[in-house]
């Protein structure tokens, strides 16, 4: 028999026009279940009105991001054991810096629009998916393979970012990371978009994004690299004008 | 003349693809989905873009559907597919005994096939079981489930379809003579109920299709059959790795992002809305997966999950047909205005939509050919940016 815990699931609730409040659900769980399983069971057996986003249940789609006990988590791979204790409370809230559709579901339109604007690639050759591995070390055999990018577009980094909280126009970590992976050299037209107040210069290097990213994208490091790319691109423009 | 209005219930693969097809054929389309896109079976699909090899011996109709649709999807929705191919590998005498039937089956279904020596296979995929006896290279692929459906939904939206998510169909509006003329919908974001009327209702609720059909006094022979999958935290392979044998449990390992996913099982359930992930099945995935890729034994489990197949119950479990069926309930139960599409696979979503839209057009006397084979889909991201 698997282990059983009794926990209180505290769910942030907000319907159209309401201010948010919490509803509490007492439940018996297996601590090795994921937080998302507990939320889905509330919907299935206790309260059909709870709204939340989810699809793949194994960290490839990026739909189920929430704040769990005040930390951004992909709830489908976050076990209850990692977040609370037997008899404890699990607080789940929607991601910050996105409009709430209802309860735990947020509208991620701004993220998707901006990812499109910087041409963030959804699939790319396998070697390029690695974080800043020098091209000289690529295994030529891997060039033939295409794979889905690491960034699952979950928005956890945007929710955790203190700069995104201060400016709704800020492109945000995932988007700048997408621009970095795309490369200014290959896409010089992106310079204007990223070399702007709400682009790379809004980042204050809090590194919260890399801390919460469930997919090893390391947006903070990519933003630092993008700044270097910005200088290189500016410099090469000066040079070409002269 | 005003456009005919089609209401589609369910925004999984079937519902989103049907919305796309009908929007292209000139319909006003409204999709009603109780959760967000792909919250049901589709989101949790294993993710194999089947080449048909799995079905080539026992279910050639499905196999041919798969290879044909595999080729089309690579062309129309490349942004969500890893087109890296697949291997079928033999590890013991029983697998080898399947070899001839497999070759004959694939040939009969025009599935391109290349036999590799173990050394050649290991050069392509160094992490597969080095004790393999033979291998076949096939045109499998993998896809991101949510983004596949979103690409169809985005394109449908561009062509005017409306998506009403977090909206649950609670009952059907009947015309008094048994015909369906609309739906009563609970909007979960506002907790309000609305009615919506249309010229035709398409029931694309997959494993839940029986519940909607029942609201009209009809029924469908769907047998919900869940399966468990386990994701491990290392991308051991670039291709889909299949066991060369009669389809069974845990005999496919797929790469996904930085993971591999082993799947799947097949069992029966009572409550559709929450199916537990059974620990015995998780153990079985490890055992079976590690036969194909030994390194899995030392990898960390990243996710354990399950999804429920909407199988058409002509047989039981894995022997049930994997093709799809579209029911005109005028013919099955003398209920007009209602069509159910269910069964099938992710790989065949476009063909399922084509078949359904054909039935809908025939019922409404509309002459509009299907064009989805040649329409390049929009980026999945556009689903979120296009107005509703
Ligand atoms: C374990 C497993 C692995 C699989 N692996 C693969 C694979 O690798 N490759 C492949 O090609 N296929 C695979 N399949 C098959 C494929 O996933 C399914 O055939 C497909 O997802 C079914 O899609 P659907 O749209 O018909 O159903 P669903 O995705 O379940 O969509 C039905 C929708 O209807 C909604 N709904 C239900 N009731 C209501 C209501 N009253 N009001 C409003 N909305 C409602 C639900 O919320 C749901 O979103 C797999 C299936 C399973 C179970
Ligand atoms: S960078 Fe990481 S945290 Fe941000 S959206 Fe992408 S996967 Fe999510």
Short mmCIF file of C-alpha atoms in Angstrom, two decimals, chain B residues 84-247:
data_model
loop_
_atom_site.label_atom_id
_atom_site.label_comp_id
_atom_site.label_asym_id
_atom_site.label_seq_id
_atom_site.Cartn_x
_atom_site.Cartn_y
_atom_site.Cartn_z
CA UNK B 84 13.45 11.98 -36.75
CA UNK B 85 12.09 8.54 -37.64
CA UNK B 86 11.82 5.43 -35.53
CA UNK B 87 13.28 1.99 -34.98
CA UNK B 88 11.56 -1.34 -34.40
CA UNK B 89 14.03 -3.53 -32.58
CA UNK B 90 14.07 -7.29 -31.89
CA UNK B 91 15.54 -8.47 -28.58
CA UNK B 92 14.64 -12.17 -28.47
CA UNK B 93 13.48 -15.14 -30.54
CA UNK B 94 9.81 -14.24 -30.18
CA UNK B 95 10.54 -10.77 -31.60
CA UNK B 96 12.49 -12.36 -34.48
CA UNK B 97 9.59 -14.67 -35.22
CA UNK B 98 7.47 -11.54 -35.85
CA UNK B 99 9.95 -10.20 -38.41
CA UNK B 100 8.51 -11.73 -41.58
CA UNK B 101 4.94 -10.79 -40.78
CA UNK B 102 6.12 -7.26 -40.00
CA UNK B 103 7.92 -6.90 -43.32
CA UNK B 104 4.94 -8.26 -45.24
CA UNK B 105 2.52 -6.03 -43.33
CA UNK B 106 4.53 -2.88 -43.89
CA UNK B 107 4.86 -3.67 -47.58
CA UNK B 108 1.12 -4.22 -47.87
CA UNK B 109 0.53 -0.82 -46.25
CA UNK B 110 3.20 1.08 -48.25
CA UNK B 111 5.21 1.85 -45.10
CA UNK B 112 8.84 2.46 -46.12
CA UNK B 113 11.17 0.12 -44.27
CA UNK B 114 14.92 -0.41 -44.05
CA UNK B 115 16.44 -3.31 -42.14
CA UNK B 116 19.62 -2.45 -40.21
CA UNK B 117 22.25 -4.67 -38.68
CA UNK B 118 22.61 -4.32 -34.89
CA UNK B 119 25.85 -2.40 -35.43
CA UNK B 120 24.17 0.05 -37.82
CA UNK B 121 21.27 0.56 -35.41
CA UNK B 122 23.66 1.20 -32.50
CA UNK B 123 25.53 3.77 -34.54
CA UNK B 124 22.25 5.66 -35.03
CA UNK B 125 21.07 5.19 -31.45
CA UNK B 126 23.95 4.29 -29.12
CA UNK B 127 21.69 4.00 -26.04
CA UNK B 128 19.40 1.21 -27.23
CA UNK B 129 19.88 -2.32 -25.89
CA UNK B 130 23.20 -3.50 -27.36
CA UNK B 131 21.91 -7.09 -27.40
CA UNK B 132 19.45 -6.33 -30.18
CA UNK B 133 19.15 -8.95 -32.92
CA UNK B 134 17.81 -6.83 -35.76
CA UNK B 135 16.26 -3.41 -36.36
CA UNK B 136 14.02 -1.67 -38.87
CA UNK B 137 14.19 2.02 -39.63
CA UNK B 138 10.72 3.55 -40.20
CA UNK B 139 9.30 7.07 -40.74
CA UNK B 140 7.87 7.52 -37.22
CA UNK B 141 8.00 10.94 -35.62
CA UNK B 142 7.00 12.54 -32.34
CA UNK B 143 4.88 15.61 -31.64
CA UNK B 144 3.97 17.97 -28.83
CA UNK B 145 0.32 17.12 -28.12
CA UNK B 146 -0.97 20.49 -26.89
CA UNK B 147 0.77 22.39 -29.67
CA UNK B 148 -0.54 20.04 -32.34
CA UNK B 149 -4.13 20.77 -31.30
CA UNK B 150 -3.40 24.49 -30.85
CA UNK B 151 -2.11 24.71 -34.43
CA UNK B 152 -5.44 23.40 -35.74
CA UNK B 153 -7.33 25.67 -33.33
CA UNK B 154 -5.30 28.74 -34.33
CA UNK B 155 -5.99 28.17 -38.00
CA UNK B 156 -9.67 27.54 -37.33
CA UNK B 157 -9.83 30.77 -35.36
CA UNK B 158 -8.20 32.67 -38.21
CA UNK B 159 -11.02 31.37 -40.39
CA UNK B 160 -13.67 32.57 -37.99
CA UNK B 161 -14.16 29.69 -35.55
CA UNK B 162 -14.91 30.67 -31.96
CA UNK B 163 -13.54 28.78 -28.98
CA UNK B 164 -15.47 28.85 -25.74
CA UNK B 165 -13.27 27.18 -23.17
CA UNK B 166 -14.15 26.54 -19.51
CA UNK B 167 -17.67 25.97 -20.81
CA UNK B 168 -19.38 22.68 -20.06
CA UNK B 169 -22.32 21.24 -21.98
CA UNK B 170 -24.87 20.35 -19.32
CA UNK B 171 -27.77 19.28 -21.52
CA UNK B 172 -28.98 19.42 -25.09
CA UNK B 173 -31.82 21.51 -26.48
CA UNK B 174 -34.24 19.21 -28.30
CA UNK B 175 -36.88 20.20 -30.84
CA UNK B 176 -39.63 18.05 -29.37
CA UNK B 177 -39.33 15.47 -32.14
CA UNK B 178 -36.09 13.97 -30.86
CA UNK B 179 -33.84 16.26 -32.92
CA UNK B 180 -30.99 18.28 -31.37
CA UNK B 181 -31.01 22.03 -32.00
CA UNK B 182 -28.54 23.36 -29.45
CA UNK B 183 -26.80 23.05 -26.11
CA UNK B 184 -27.12 24.42 -22.59
CA UNK B 185 -23.71 25.54 -21.46
CA UNK B 186 -22.32 26.32 -18.00
CA UNK B 187 -19.60 28.95 -18.27
CA UNK B 188 -17.27 27.99 -15.49
CA UNK B 189 -15.42 31.32 -15.38
CA UNK B 190 -18.61 33.21 -14.51
CA UNK B 191 -20.78 30.35 -13.17
CA UNK B 192 -23.55 31.33 -15.59
CA UNK B 193 -25.61 29.18 -17.90
CA UNK B 194 -26.31 30.06 -21.53
CA UNK B 195 -27.98 28.38 -24.42
CA UNK B 196 -26.48 28.16 -27.85
CA UNK B 197 -28.32 27.03 -30.97
CA UNK B 198 -26.86 25.60 -34.13
CA UNK B 199 -27.70 23.69 -37.30
CA UNK B 200 -25.64 20.68 -36.34
CA UNK B 201 -23.98 19.43 -33.15
CA UNK B 202 -20.70 17.53 -33.45
CA UNK B 203 -19.94 15.41 -30.40
CA UNK B 204 -16.13 15.26 -30.26
CA UNK B 205 -15.79 14.39 -26.59
CA UNK B 206 -13.63 11.30 -27.10
CA UNK B 207 -13.90 8.93 -24.16
CA UNK B 208 -16.84 11.01 -22.86
CA UNK B 209 -18.79 10.69 -26.14
CA UNK B 210 -21.33 8.36 -24.53
CA UNK B 211 -22.34 11.03 -22.00
CA UNK B 212 -23.26 13.60 -24.66
CA UNK B 213 -24.99 11.02 -26.88
CA UNK B 214 -27.04 9.91 -23.89
CA UNK B 215 -28.32 13.47 -23.39
CA UNK B 216 -30.09 13.04 -26.74
CA UNK B 217 -31.26 9.51 -26.01
CA UNK B 218 -28.64 8.02 -28.32
CA UNK B 219 -25.57 5.94 -27.49
CA UNK B 220 -22.16 5.13 -28.91
CA UNK B 221 -20.15 1.95 -28.43
CA UNK B 222 -17.09 3.66 -26.94
CA UNK B 223 -15.08 1.70 -24.46
CA UNK B 224 -12.83 4.02 -22.43
CA UNK B 225 -9.47 2.32 -22.04
CA UNK B 226 -6.78 4.18 -20.08
CA UNK B 227 -3.04 3.69 -20.29
CA UNK B 228 -0.13 4.78 -18.12
CA UNK B 229 3.05 6.55 -19.27
CA UNK B 230 6.26 7.40 -17.40
CA UNK B 231 8.70 10.18 -18.29
CA UNK B 232 12.40 9.90 -17.34
CA UNK B 233 14.77 12.85 -17.15
CA UNK B 234 17.26 12.00 -19.92
CA UNK B 235 16.89 12.19 -23.69
CA UNK B 236 18.49 8.84 -24.52
CA UNK B 237 17.37 8.71 -28.16
CA UNK B 238 16.41 10.95 -31.05
CA UNK B 239 14.00 8.45 -32.59
CA UNK B 240 10.91 6.58 -31.47
CA UNK B 241 12.03 3.13 -30.27
CA UNK B 242 9.43 0.37 -30.72
CA UNK B 243 9.58 -3.30 -29.78
CA UNK B 244 9.34 -5.50 -32.87
CA UNK B 245 6.41 -7.68 -31.81
CA UNK B 246 2.65 -7.79 -31.45
CA UNK B 247 1.62 -4.52 -29.71
#
